[in-house]
PDB file of C-alpha atoms in Angstrom:
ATOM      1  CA  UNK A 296      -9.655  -1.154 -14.943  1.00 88.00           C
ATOM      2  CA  UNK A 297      -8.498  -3.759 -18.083  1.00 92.00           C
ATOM      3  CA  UNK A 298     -10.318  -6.737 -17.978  1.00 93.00           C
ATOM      4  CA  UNK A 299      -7.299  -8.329 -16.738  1.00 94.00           C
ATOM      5  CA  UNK A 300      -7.373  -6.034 -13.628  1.00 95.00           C
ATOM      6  CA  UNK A 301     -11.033  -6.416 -12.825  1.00 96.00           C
ATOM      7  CA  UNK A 302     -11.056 -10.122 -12.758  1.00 96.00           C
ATOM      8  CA  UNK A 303      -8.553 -10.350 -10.431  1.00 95.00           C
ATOM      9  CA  UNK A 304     -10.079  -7.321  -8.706  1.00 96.00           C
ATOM     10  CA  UNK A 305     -13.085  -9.110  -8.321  1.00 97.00           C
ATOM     11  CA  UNK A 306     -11.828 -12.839  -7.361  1.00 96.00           C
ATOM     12  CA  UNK A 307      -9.874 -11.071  -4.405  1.00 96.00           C
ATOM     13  CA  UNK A 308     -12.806  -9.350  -3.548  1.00 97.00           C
ATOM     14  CA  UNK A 309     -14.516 -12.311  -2.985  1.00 97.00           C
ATOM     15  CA  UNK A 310     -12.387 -14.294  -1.657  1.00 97.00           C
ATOM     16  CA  UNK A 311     -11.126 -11.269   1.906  1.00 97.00           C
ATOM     17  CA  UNK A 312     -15.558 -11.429   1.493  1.00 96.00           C
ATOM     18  CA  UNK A 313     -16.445 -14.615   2.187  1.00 96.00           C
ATOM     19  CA  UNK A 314     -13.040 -16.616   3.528  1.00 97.00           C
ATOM     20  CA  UNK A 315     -11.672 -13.617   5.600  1.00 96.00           C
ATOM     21  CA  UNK A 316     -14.919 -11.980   6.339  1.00 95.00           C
ATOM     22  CA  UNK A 317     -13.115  -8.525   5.831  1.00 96.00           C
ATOM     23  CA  UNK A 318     -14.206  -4.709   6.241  1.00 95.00           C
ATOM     24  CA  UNK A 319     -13.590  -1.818   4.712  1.00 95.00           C
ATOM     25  CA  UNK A 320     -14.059   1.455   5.944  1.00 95.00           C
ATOM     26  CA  UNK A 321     -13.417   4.929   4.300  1.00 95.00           C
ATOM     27  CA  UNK A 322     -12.627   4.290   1.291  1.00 96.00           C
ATOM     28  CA  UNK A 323     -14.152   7.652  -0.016  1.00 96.00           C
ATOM     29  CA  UNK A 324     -11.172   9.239   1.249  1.00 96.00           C
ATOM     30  CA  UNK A 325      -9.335   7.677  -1.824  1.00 97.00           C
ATOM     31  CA  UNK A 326      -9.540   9.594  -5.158  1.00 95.00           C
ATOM     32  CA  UNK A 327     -11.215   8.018  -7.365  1.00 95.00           C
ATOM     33  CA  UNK A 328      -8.532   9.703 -10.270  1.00 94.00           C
ATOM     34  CA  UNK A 329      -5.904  11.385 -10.520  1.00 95.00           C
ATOM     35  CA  UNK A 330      -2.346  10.517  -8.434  1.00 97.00           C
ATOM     36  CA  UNK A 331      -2.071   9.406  -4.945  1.00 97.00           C
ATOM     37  CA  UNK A 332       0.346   7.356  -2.579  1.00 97.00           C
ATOM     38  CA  UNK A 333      -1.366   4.462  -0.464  1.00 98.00           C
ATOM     39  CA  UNK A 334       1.132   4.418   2.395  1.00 98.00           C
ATOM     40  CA  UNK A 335       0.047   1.202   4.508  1.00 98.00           C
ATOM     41  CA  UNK A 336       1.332  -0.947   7.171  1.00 97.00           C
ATOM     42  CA  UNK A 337       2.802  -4.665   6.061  1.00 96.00           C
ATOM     43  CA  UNK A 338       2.096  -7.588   8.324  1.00 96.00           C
ATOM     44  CA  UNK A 339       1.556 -10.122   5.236  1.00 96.00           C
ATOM     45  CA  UNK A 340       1.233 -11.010   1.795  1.00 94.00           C
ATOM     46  CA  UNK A 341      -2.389 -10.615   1.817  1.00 97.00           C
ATOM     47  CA  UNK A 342      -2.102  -6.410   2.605  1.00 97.00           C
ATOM     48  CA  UNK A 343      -1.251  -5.266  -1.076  1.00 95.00           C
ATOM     49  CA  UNK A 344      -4.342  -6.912  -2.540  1.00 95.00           C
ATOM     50  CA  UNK A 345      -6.330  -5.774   0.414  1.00 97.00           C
ATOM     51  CA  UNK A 346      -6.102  -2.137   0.063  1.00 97.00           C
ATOM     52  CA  UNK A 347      -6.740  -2.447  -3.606  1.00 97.00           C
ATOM     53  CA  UNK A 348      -9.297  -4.647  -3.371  1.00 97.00           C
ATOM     54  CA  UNK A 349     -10.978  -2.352  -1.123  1.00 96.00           C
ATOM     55  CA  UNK A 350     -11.132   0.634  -3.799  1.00 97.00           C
ATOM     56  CA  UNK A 351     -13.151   0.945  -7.116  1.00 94.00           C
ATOM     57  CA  UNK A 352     -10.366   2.419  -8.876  1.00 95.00           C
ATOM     58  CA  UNK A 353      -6.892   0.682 -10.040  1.00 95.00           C
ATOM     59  CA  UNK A 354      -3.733   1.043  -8.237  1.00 96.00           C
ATOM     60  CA  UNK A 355      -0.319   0.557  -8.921  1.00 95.00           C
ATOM     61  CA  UNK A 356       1.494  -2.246  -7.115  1.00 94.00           C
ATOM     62  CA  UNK A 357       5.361  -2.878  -6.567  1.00 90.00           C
ATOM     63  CA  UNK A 358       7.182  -6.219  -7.002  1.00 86.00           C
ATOM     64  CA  UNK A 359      10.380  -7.784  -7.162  1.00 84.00           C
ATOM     65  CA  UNK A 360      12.193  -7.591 -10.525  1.00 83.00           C
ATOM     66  CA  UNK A 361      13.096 -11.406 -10.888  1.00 85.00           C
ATOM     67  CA  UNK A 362       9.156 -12.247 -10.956  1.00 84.00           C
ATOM     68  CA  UNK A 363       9.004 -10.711 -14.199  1.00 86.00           C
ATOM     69  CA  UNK A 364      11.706 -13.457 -15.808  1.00 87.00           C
ATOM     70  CA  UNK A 365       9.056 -15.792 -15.761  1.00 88.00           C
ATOM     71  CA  UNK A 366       6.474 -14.699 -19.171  1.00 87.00           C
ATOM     72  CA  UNK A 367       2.908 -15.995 -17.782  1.00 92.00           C
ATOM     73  CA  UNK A 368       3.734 -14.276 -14.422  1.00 89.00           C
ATOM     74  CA  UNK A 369       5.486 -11.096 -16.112  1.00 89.00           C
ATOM     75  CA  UNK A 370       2.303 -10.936 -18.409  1.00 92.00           C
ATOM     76  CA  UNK A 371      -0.111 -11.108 -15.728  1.00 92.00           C
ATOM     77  CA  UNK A 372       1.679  -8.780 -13.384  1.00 91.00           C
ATOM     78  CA  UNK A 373       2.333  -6.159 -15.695  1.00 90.00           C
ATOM     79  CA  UNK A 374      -1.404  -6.419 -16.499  1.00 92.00           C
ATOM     80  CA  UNK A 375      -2.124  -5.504 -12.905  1.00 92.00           C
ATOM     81  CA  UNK A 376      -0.602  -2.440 -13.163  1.00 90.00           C
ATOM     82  CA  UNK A 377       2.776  -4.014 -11.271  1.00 90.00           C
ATOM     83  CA  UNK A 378       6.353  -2.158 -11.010  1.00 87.00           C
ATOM     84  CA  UNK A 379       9.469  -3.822 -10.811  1.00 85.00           C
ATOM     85  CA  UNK A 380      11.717  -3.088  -8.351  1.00 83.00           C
ATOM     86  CA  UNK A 381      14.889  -4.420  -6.966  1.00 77.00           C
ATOM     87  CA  UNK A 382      14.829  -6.915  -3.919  1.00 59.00           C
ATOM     88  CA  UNK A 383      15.159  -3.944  -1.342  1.00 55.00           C
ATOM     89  CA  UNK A 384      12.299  -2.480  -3.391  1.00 52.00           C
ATOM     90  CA  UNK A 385      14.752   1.026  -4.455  1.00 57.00           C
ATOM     91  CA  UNK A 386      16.933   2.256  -7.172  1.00 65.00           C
ATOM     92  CA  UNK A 387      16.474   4.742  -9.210  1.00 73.00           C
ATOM     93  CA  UNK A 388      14.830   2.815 -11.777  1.00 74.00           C
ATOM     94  CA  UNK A 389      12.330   1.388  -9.463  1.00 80.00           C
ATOM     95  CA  UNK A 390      11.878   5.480  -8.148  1.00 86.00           C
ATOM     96  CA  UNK A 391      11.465   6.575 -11.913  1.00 88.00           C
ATOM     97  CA  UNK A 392       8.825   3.878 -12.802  1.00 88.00           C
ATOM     98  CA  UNK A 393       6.962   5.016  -9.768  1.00 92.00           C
ATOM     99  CA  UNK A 394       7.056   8.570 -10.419  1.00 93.00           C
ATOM    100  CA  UNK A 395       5.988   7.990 -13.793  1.00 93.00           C
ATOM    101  CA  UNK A 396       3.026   6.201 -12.914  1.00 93.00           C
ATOM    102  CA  UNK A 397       2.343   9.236 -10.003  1.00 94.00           C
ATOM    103  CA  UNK A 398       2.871  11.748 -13.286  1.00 94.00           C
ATOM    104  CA  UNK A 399       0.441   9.417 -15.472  1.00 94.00           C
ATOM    105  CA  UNK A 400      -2.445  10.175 -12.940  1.00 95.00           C
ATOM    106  CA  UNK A 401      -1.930   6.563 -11.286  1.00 96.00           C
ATOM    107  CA  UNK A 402      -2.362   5.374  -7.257  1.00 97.00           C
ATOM    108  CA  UNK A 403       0.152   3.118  -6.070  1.00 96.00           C
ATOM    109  CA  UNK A 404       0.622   1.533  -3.141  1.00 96.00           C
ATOM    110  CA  UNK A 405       4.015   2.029  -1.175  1.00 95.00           C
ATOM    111  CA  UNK A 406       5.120   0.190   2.323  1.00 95.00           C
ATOM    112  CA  UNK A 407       7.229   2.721   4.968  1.00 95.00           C
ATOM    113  CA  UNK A 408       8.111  -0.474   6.821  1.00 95.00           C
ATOM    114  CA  UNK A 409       9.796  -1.670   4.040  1.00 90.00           C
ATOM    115  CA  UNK A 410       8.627  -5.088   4.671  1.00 90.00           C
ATOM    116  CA  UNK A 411       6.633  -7.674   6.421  1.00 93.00           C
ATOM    117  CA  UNK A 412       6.345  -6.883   9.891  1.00 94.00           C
ATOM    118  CA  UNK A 413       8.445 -10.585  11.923  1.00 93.00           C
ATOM    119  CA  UNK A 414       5.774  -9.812  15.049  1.00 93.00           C
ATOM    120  CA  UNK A 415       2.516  -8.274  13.861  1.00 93.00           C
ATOM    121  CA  UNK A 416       3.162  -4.749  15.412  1.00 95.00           C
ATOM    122  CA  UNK A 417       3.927  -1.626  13.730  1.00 96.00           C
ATOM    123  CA  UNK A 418       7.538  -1.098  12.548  1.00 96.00           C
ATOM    124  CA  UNK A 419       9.952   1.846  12.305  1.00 96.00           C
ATOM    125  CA  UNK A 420       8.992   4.137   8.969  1.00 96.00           C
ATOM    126  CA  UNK A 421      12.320   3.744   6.409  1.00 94.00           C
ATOM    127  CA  UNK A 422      13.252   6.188   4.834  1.00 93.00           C
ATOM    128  CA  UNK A 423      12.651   5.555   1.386  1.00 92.00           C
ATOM    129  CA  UNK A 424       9.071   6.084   1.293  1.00 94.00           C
ATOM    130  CA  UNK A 425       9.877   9.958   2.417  1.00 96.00           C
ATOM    131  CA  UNK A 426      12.105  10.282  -0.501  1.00 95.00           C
ATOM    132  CA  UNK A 427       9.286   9.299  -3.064  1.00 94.00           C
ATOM    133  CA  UNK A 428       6.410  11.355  -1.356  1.00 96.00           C
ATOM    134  CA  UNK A 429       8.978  15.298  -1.351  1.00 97.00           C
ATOM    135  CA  UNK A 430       9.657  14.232  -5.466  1.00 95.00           C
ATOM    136  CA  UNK A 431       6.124  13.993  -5.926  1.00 95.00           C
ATOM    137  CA  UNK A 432       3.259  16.007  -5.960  1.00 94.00           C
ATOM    138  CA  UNK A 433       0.277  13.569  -4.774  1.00 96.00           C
ATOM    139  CA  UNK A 434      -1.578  13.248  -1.895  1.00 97.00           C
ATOM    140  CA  UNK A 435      -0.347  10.182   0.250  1.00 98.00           C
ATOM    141  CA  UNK A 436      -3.128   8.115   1.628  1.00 98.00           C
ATOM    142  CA  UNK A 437      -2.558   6.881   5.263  1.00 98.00           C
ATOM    143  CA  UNK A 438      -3.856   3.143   5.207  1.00 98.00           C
ATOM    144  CA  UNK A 439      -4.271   0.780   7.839  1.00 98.00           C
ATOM    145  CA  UNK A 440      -5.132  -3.142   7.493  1.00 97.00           C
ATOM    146  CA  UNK A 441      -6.284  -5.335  10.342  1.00 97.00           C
ATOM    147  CA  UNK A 442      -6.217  -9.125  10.829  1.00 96.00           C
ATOM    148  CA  UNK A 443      -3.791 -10.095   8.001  1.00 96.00           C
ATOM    149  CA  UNK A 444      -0.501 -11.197  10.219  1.00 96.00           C
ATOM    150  CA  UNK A 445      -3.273 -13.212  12.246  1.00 96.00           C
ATOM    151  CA  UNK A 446      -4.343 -14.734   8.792  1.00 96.00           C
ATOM    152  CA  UNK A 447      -1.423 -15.394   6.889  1.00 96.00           C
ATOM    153  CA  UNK A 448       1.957 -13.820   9.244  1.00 91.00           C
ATOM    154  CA  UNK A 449       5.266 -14.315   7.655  1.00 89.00           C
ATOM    155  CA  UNK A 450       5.621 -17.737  10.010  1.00 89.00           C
ATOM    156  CA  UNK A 451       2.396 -19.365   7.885  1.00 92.00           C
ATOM    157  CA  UNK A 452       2.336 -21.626   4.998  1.00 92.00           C
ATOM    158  CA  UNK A 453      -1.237 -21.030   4.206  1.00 94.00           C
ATOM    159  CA  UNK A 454      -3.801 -18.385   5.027  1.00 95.00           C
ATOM    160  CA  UNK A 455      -6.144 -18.736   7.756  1.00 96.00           C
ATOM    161  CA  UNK A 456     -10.080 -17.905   8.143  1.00 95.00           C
ATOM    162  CA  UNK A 457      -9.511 -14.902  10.414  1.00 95.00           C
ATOM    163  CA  UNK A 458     -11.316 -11.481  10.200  1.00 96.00           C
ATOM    164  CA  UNK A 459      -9.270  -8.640   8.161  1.00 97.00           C
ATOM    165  CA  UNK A 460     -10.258  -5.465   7.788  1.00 97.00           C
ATOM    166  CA  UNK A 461      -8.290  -2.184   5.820  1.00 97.00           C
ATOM    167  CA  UNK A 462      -9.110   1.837   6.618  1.00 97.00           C
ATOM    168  CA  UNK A 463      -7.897   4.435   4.228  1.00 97.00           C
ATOM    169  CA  UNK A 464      -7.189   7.753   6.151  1.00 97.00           C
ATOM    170  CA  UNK A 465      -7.496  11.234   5.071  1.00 96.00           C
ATOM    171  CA  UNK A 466      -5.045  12.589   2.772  1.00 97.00           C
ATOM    172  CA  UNK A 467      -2.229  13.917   3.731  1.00 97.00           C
ATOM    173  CA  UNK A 468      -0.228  16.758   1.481  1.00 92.00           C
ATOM    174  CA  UNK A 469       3.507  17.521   2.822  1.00 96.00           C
ATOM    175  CA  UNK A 470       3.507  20.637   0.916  1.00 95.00           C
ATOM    176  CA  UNK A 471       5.768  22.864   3.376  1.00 96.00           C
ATOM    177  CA  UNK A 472       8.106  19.917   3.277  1.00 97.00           C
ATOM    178  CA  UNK A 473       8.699  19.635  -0.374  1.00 97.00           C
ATOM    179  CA  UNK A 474       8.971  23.035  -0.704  1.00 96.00           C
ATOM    180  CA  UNK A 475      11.606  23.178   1.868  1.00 97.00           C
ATOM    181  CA  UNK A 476      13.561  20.332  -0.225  1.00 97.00           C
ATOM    182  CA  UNK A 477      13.868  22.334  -3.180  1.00 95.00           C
ATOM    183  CA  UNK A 478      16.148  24.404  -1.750  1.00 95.00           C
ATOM    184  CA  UNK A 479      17.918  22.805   1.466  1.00 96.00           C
ATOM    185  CA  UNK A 480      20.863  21.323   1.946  1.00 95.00           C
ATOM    186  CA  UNK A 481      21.905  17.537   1.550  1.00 94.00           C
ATOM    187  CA  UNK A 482      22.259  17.488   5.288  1.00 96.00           C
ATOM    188  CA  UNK A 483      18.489  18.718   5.882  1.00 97.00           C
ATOM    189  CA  UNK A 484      17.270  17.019   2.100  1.00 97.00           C
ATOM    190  CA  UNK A 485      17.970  13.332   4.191  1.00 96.00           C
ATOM    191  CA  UNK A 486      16.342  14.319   7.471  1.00 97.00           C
ATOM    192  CA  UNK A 487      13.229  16.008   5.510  1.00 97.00           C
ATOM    193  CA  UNK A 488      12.921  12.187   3.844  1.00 97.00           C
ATOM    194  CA  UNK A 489      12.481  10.501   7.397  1.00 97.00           C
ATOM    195  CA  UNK A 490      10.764  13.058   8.360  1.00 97.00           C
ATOM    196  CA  UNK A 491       8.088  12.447   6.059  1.00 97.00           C
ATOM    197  CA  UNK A 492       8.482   8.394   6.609  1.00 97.00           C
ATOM    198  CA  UNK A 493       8.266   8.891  10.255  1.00 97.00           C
ATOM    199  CA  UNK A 494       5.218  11.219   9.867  1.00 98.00           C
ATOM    200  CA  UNK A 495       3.322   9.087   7.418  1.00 98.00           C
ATOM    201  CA  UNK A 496       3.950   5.827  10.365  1.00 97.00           C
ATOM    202  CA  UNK A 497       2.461   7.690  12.737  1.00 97.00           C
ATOM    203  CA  UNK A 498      -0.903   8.873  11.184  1.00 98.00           C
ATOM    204  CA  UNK A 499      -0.886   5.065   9.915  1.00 98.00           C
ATOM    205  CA  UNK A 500      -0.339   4.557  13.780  1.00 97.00           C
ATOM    206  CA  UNK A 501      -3.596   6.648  14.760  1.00 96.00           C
ATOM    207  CA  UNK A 502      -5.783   4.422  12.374  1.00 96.00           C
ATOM    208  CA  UNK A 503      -8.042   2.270  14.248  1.00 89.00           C
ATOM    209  CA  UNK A 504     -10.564  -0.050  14.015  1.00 79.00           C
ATOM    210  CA  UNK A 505     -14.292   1.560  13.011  1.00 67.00           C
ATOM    211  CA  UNK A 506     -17.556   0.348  14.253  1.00 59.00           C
ATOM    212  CA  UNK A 507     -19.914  -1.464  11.809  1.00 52.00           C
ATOM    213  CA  UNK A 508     -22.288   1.896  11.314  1.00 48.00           C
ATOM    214  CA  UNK A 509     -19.013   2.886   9.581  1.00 48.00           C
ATOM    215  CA  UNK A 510     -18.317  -0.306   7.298  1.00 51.00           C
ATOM    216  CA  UNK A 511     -18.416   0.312   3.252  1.00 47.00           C
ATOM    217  CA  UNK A 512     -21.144  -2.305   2.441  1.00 43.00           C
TER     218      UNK A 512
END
């Protein structure tokens, strides 16, 4: 992590510690190097922080383009390891940038919803997420969090002091899948990429909430 990273590593940390009283569980099943694809459900502006703050390695983060107009924001975002993307969070450039940071040996964190869940339950899997996962070659990292639409939902000005908790499920590889895409047709290469979305929504789906012998202290 750059010192720029950690601090704001460890203010988060502290504050989902002792405002949102969160838990973490599994986070082992995270690499601690190397690529990977954190593919978690969105119910609020508190999730992307969450599932990095829950790791003790850096991740990559996605955010709108026009955020980086502004130079003290720009400078701190692009500190914490943040990619611009367009407001529907695609294009191509936003899809090379993330690659690249996959190729580089970096995590980042992706959303199949797309974004913020309106009513706190799961949403269908898009099916841009698919498309990133079959052109890349990392494991993607089911993730789960708990709480945060409760704590700060879409319909809040201000977070609340309710329990959150985020669980990182066991890598998943799609292998058969992107080795199908290399040679299928266009037809097949769009169903393969929801598909994968779909696939990735449901093992988010089968995440649930751990007891306390299970919590990452």
């Amino acid at each position: 992590m750059n010192p720029s990273y950690y601090i704001g590593w460890k203010c988060f940390r502290a504050f989902y510690r002792f405002y949102l009283r969160w838990s973490v569980y599994n986070p082992e099943r995270v690499p601690l190097s190397g690529p990977a694809i954190l593919a978690s459900n969105h119910a609020s502006f508190l999730d992307p922080p969450l599932v990095g703050a829950g790791l003790r390695r850096d991740i990559n983060y996605l955010a709108r383009d026009t955020l980086f107009r502004f130079p003290v924001v720009g400078a701190i975002l692009r500190s914490w390891n943040t990619v611009p993307v367009d407001r529907d969070g695609g294009g191509a450039t936003g899809l090379r940038a993330i690659l690249d940071r996959l190729l580089n040996g970096g995590a980042i964190i992706l959303f199949p919803e797309g974004t913020r869940t309106p009513t706190g339950k799961l949403q269908p899997a898009r099916s841009g997420i698919g498309l990133t996962v079959i052109k890349s070659t990392a494991p993607v990292i089911p993730v789960r969090v708990f709480g945060t639409y409760e704590a700060f939902g879409r319909h809040m000005k201000f977070p609340h002091p309710k329990k959150v908790a985020v669980k990182y499920g066991k890598p998943l590889s799609f292998s058969n899948l992107r080795q199908e895409a290399k040679t299928c047709s266009k037809a097949r290469l769009k169903e393969i990429y929801q598909q994968t979305a779909d696939e990735i929504m449901r093992q988010i789906a089968l995440l649930q909430p751990c007891t306390d012998k299970e919590r990452f202290p």
